[in-house]
Short mmCIF file of C-alpha atoms in Angstrom, two decimals:
data_model
loop_
_atom_site.label_atom_id
_atom_site.label_comp_id
_atom_site.label_asym_id
_atom_site.label_seq_id
_atom_site.Cartn_x
_atom_site.Cartn_y
_atom_site.Cartn_z
CA MET C 1 75.13 60.59 -42.44
CA THR C 2 77.97 58.17 -41.72
CA ALA C 3 81.04 57.59 -43.84
CA GLU C 4 82.78 54.29 -44.50
CA THR C 5 86.24 54.18 -46.05
CA GLY C 6 86.84 51.72 -48.87
CA VAL C 7 89.70 50.90 -51.24
CA ASP C 8 89.45 51.06 -55.02
CA ARG C 9 91.45 47.94 -55.83
CA ALA C 10 91.75 48.80 -59.52
CA HIS C 11 93.58 52.05 -58.85
CA GLY C 12 94.88 51.48 -55.34
CA ALA C 13 93.05 54.58 -54.25
CA THR C 14 91.10 55.11 -51.05
CA ARG C 15 87.59 56.35 -51.47
CA ALA C 16 84.81 57.26 -49.02
CA THR C 17 81.41 55.67 -49.38
CA PHE C 18 78.43 57.10 -47.58
CA VAL C 19 75.58 55.10 -46.15
CA GLU C 20 72.40 56.94 -45.20
CA PRO C 21 71.19 55.87 -41.74
CA ALA C 22 67.77 54.29 -41.49
CA LEU C 23 65.05 56.86 -40.93
CA SER C 24 63.03 56.74 -37.73
CA ASP C 25 59.34 55.87 -37.79
CA GLU C 26 58.58 59.49 -37.00
CA ALA C 27 60.69 60.79 -39.89
CA LEU C 28 59.05 58.35 -42.26
CA LEU C 29 55.57 59.41 -41.18
CA ILE C 30 56.45 63.05 -41.76
CA ARG C 31 57.78 62.15 -45.20
CA PHE C 32 54.53 60.36 -46.00
CA GLY C 33 52.55 63.35 -44.77
CA ASN C 34 54.58 65.46 -47.18
CA GLY C 35 53.66 63.25 -50.11
CA ASP C 36 56.25 60.43 -50.19
CA PRO C 37 54.33 57.14 -50.73
CA SER C 38 57.47 55.01 -50.32
CA ALA C 39 57.58 56.09 -46.67
CA ALA C 40 54.18 54.47 -46.11
CA THR C 41 55.45 51.24 -47.65
CA GLU C 42 58.36 51.12 -45.24
CA LEU C 43 56.22 52.02 -42.22
CA THR C 44 53.74 49.31 -43.13
CA ARG C 45 56.57 46.78 -43.36
CA ARG C 46 57.86 47.80 -39.94
CA LEU C 47 54.68 48.37 -37.96
CA ALA C 48 51.77 46.40 -39.40
CA PRO C 49 53.11 42.99 -38.26
CA ARG C 50 53.46 44.32 -34.72
CA VAL C 51 49.89 45.58 -34.61
CA LEU C 52 48.67 42.32 -36.12
CA SER C 53 50.52 40.32 -33.46
CA LEU C 54 49.05 42.46 -30.69
CA ALA C 55 45.50 42.26 -32.04
CA THR C 56 45.71 38.50 -32.65
CA ARG C 57 46.77 37.86 -29.06
CA VAL C 58 44.16 40.20 -27.59
CA LEU C 59 41.25 39.09 -29.78
CA GLY C 60 42.18 35.47 -30.38
CA ASN C 61 40.97 35.68 -33.97
CA ARG C 62 43.28 36.27 -36.94
CA ALA C 63 40.64 37.63 -39.33
CA GLU C 64 39.40 40.15 -36.75
CA ALA C 65 43.00 41.09 -35.96
CA GLU C 66 43.65 41.78 -39.65
CA ASP C 67 40.65 44.13 -39.72
CA VAL C 68 41.95 45.96 -36.65
CA THR C 69 45.42 46.25 -38.21
CA GLN C 70 44.03 47.68 -41.43
CA GLU C 71 41.93 50.25 -39.56
CA ALA C 72 44.85 51.23 -37.30
CA MET C 73 47.13 51.82 -40.30
CA LEU C 74 44.40 53.85 -42.06
CA ARG C 75 44.12 56.07 -39.00
CA LEU C 76 47.89 56.52 -39.00
CA TRP C 77 47.83 57.71 -42.62
CA LYS C 78 45.04 60.16 -41.83
CA ILE C 79 46.98 61.89 -39.04
CA ALA C 80 50.30 61.91 -40.94
CA PRO C 81 49.99 65.50 -42.29
CA ASP C 82 49.51 66.81 -38.74
CA TRP C 83 52.21 64.74 -37.04
CA ARG C 84 54.74 66.77 -35.08
CA ASN C 85 58.11 65.13 -34.55
CA GLY C 86 59.12 64.81 -30.91
CA GLU C 87 55.61 64.76 -29.45
CA ALA C 88 55.23 60.96 -29.36
CA ARG C 89 56.56 57.73 -30.79
CA VAL C 90 54.67 56.44 -33.80
CA SER C 91 54.82 52.87 -32.51
CA THR C 92 53.34 53.84 -29.14
CA TRP C 93 50.57 55.83 -30.84
CA LEU C 94 49.79 52.89 -33.12
CA TYR C 95 49.74 50.37 -30.26
CA ARG C 96 47.28 52.61 -28.41
CA VAL C 97 45.02 52.89 -31.44
CA GLY C 98 45.24 49.16 -32.07
CA MET C 99 44.40 48.37 -28.46
CA ASN C 100 41.42 50.74 -28.45
CA LEU C 101 40.14 49.18 -31.67
CA CYS C 102 40.39 45.74 -30.06
CA ILE C 103 38.45 46.97 -27.03
CA ASP C 104 35.79 48.53 -29.24
CA HIS C 105 35.49 45.33 -31.25
CA LYS C 106 35.05 43.19 -28.14
CA ARG C 107 32.37 45.54 -26.85
CA ARG C 108 30.50 45.21 -30.11
CA VAL C 109 30.78 41.45 -30.14
CA ARG C 110 29.52 41.16 -26.58
CA GLY C 111 26.40 43.70 -27.03
CA GLY C 112 52.93 23.35 -11.83
CA HIS C 113 54.50 26.65 -13.01
CA VAL C 114 55.12 27.86 -16.50
CA ASP C 115 56.88 31.19 -16.84
CA LEU C 116 56.07 33.37 -19.82
CA ASP C 117 59.83 33.68 -20.24
CA ALA C 118 59.85 29.95 -21.00
CA ILE C 119 57.50 30.27 -23.97
CA PRO C 120 59.73 29.34 -26.92
CA GLU C 121 60.57 31.29 -30.03
CA PRO C 122 58.81 30.31 -33.26
CA PRO C 123 60.09 26.94 -34.45
CA ASP C 124 63.17 26.55 -36.62
CA PRO C 125 62.09 25.75 -40.18
CA ALA C 126 64.53 22.85 -40.11
CA ALA C 127 62.98 21.29 -36.99
CA GLY C 128 61.44 17.85 -37.24
CA ALA C 129 57.71 17.26 -37.51
CA ALA C 130 57.36 16.32 -33.85
CA GLU C 131 59.12 19.49 -32.70
CA VAL C 132 56.98 21.64 -34.99
CA LEU C 133 53.79 20.07 -33.64
CA GLN C 134 54.93 20.61 -30.06
CA GLU C 135 55.83 24.26 -30.70
CA GLY C 136 52.39 24.75 -32.24
CA ALA C 137 50.77 23.14 -29.21
CA ARG C 138 52.66 25.52 -26.93
CA ARG C 139 51.57 28.58 -28.87
CA ASP C 140 47.98 27.37 -28.90
CA ALA C 141 48.11 26.65 -25.17
CA LEU C 142 49.46 30.14 -24.48
CA GLN C 143 46.73 31.73 -26.60
CA ASP C 144 44.03 29.66 -24.89
CA ALA C 145 45.39 30.68 -21.48
CA LEU C 146 45.60 34.34 -22.50
CA MET C 147 41.94 34.31 -23.48
CA THR C 148 40.98 33.25 -19.93
CA LEU C 149 42.48 36.41 -18.42
CA PRO C 150 40.47 39.53 -17.67
CA GLU C 151 40.81 41.89 -20.63
CA ARG C 152 43.08 44.48 -19.00
CA GLN C 153 45.40 41.79 -17.65
CA ARG C 154 45.57 40.17 -21.08
CA GLN C 155 46.37 43.50 -22.74
CA ALA C 156 49.15 44.27 -20.27
CA VAL C 157 50.66 40.78 -20.47
CA VAL C 158 50.65 40.79 -24.28
CA LEU C 159 52.29 44.21 -24.43
CA ARG C 160 54.92 43.36 -21.81
CA HIS C 161 55.83 39.73 -22.36
CA ILE C 162 55.01 39.18 -26.03
CA GLU C 163 55.44 42.59 -27.68
CA GLU C 164 58.20 43.40 -25.15
CA LEU C 165 57.26 47.01 -24.49
CA THR C 166 58.61 48.66 -21.35
CA ASN C 167 56.26 49.43 -18.46
CA PRO C 168 56.28 53.19 -19.21
CA GLU C 169 55.45 52.46 -22.86
CA ILE C 170 52.59 50.20 -21.80
CA ALA C 171 51.34 52.89 -19.42
CA GLY C 172 51.20 55.26 -22.39
CA VAL C 173 49.37 52.75 -24.58
CA MET C 174 46.83 51.77 -21.93
CA GLU C 175 46.60 55.27 -20.46
CA ILE C 176 47.22 54.09 -16.90
CA SER C 177 50.02 54.52 -14.36
CA VAL C 178 53.22 52.48 -14.39
CA GLU C 179 52.19 51.05 -11.01
CA ALA C 180 48.91 49.83 -12.51
CA VAL C 181 50.85 48.22 -15.37
CA GLU C 182 53.08 46.40 -12.90
CA SER C 183 50.06 45.14 -10.97
CA LEU C 184 48.23 43.96 -14.10
CA THR C 185 51.24 42.16 -15.56
CA ALA C 186 52.10 40.48 -12.26
CA ARG C 187 48.55 39.22 -11.74
CA GLY C 188 48.23 38.18 -15.36
CA LYS C 189 51.48 36.25 -15.34
CA ARG C 190 50.49 34.41 -12.16
CA ALA C 191 47.13 33.51 -13.68
CA LEU C 192 48.79 32.24 -16.86
CA ALA C 193 51.22 30.13 -14.86
CA ALA C 194 48.30 28.59 -12.99
CA ALA C 195 46.37 27.97 -16.20
CA LEU C 196 49.33 26.24 -17.86
CA ALA C 197 50.70 24.43 -14.81
CA GLY C 198 48.72 21.25 -15.41
CA ARG C 199 50.01 20.95 -18.97
CA ARG C 200 53.78 20.97 -18.38
CA GLU C 201 54.32 17.34 -19.33
CA GLU C 202 51.94 17.51 -22.29
CA LEU C 203 53.72 20.58 -23.64
CA GLY C 204 57.19 19.16 -23.10
CA TYR C 205 58.41 21.47 -20.33
CA GLN C 206 60.88 19.95 -17.93
CA ASP C 207 60.97 20.69 -14.19
CA GLY C 208 64.22 21.66 -12.69
#
């Protein structure tokens, strides 16, 4: 618990105010497992959007991604009573579950140079109509290009360059070595650059 010193202007007295630090994901999950429903609300706020983003990029379908996200969160609630703090990160566990659900879903269904670093942030709400349309075109182009990659490359690229996990974290999610992660992301990024290279002018990227 951290203390902040404040001044009571009415009485000229100094008082200490205490601000409780934000709980970790792991602490929140343990609280939920012990019967605190508000902990689940906070974990959902923190983690569900991240799983949804991952699943949307991997599957290319928002409705299917929402189903995956819902199932992943349900599985998290089920294991909450047995969670042991310090054994793993909740976010890493959830990414792994989400990725496996995406893989399972896909199995059922089947029976010039553009750097990923150059992909822009979501558009400013105040941007003009033309800028908004162009940002949308860029996001759509990235998603289309992602869907052309082999599945493992796409998973690694999404985790590294969109979700911004570290290579060791990705290795844990995908259950492969760090070296394999590096190889997959490098090959995937090259393939994306090649897929998008012919659309630089259309998408408004400038050489230089």
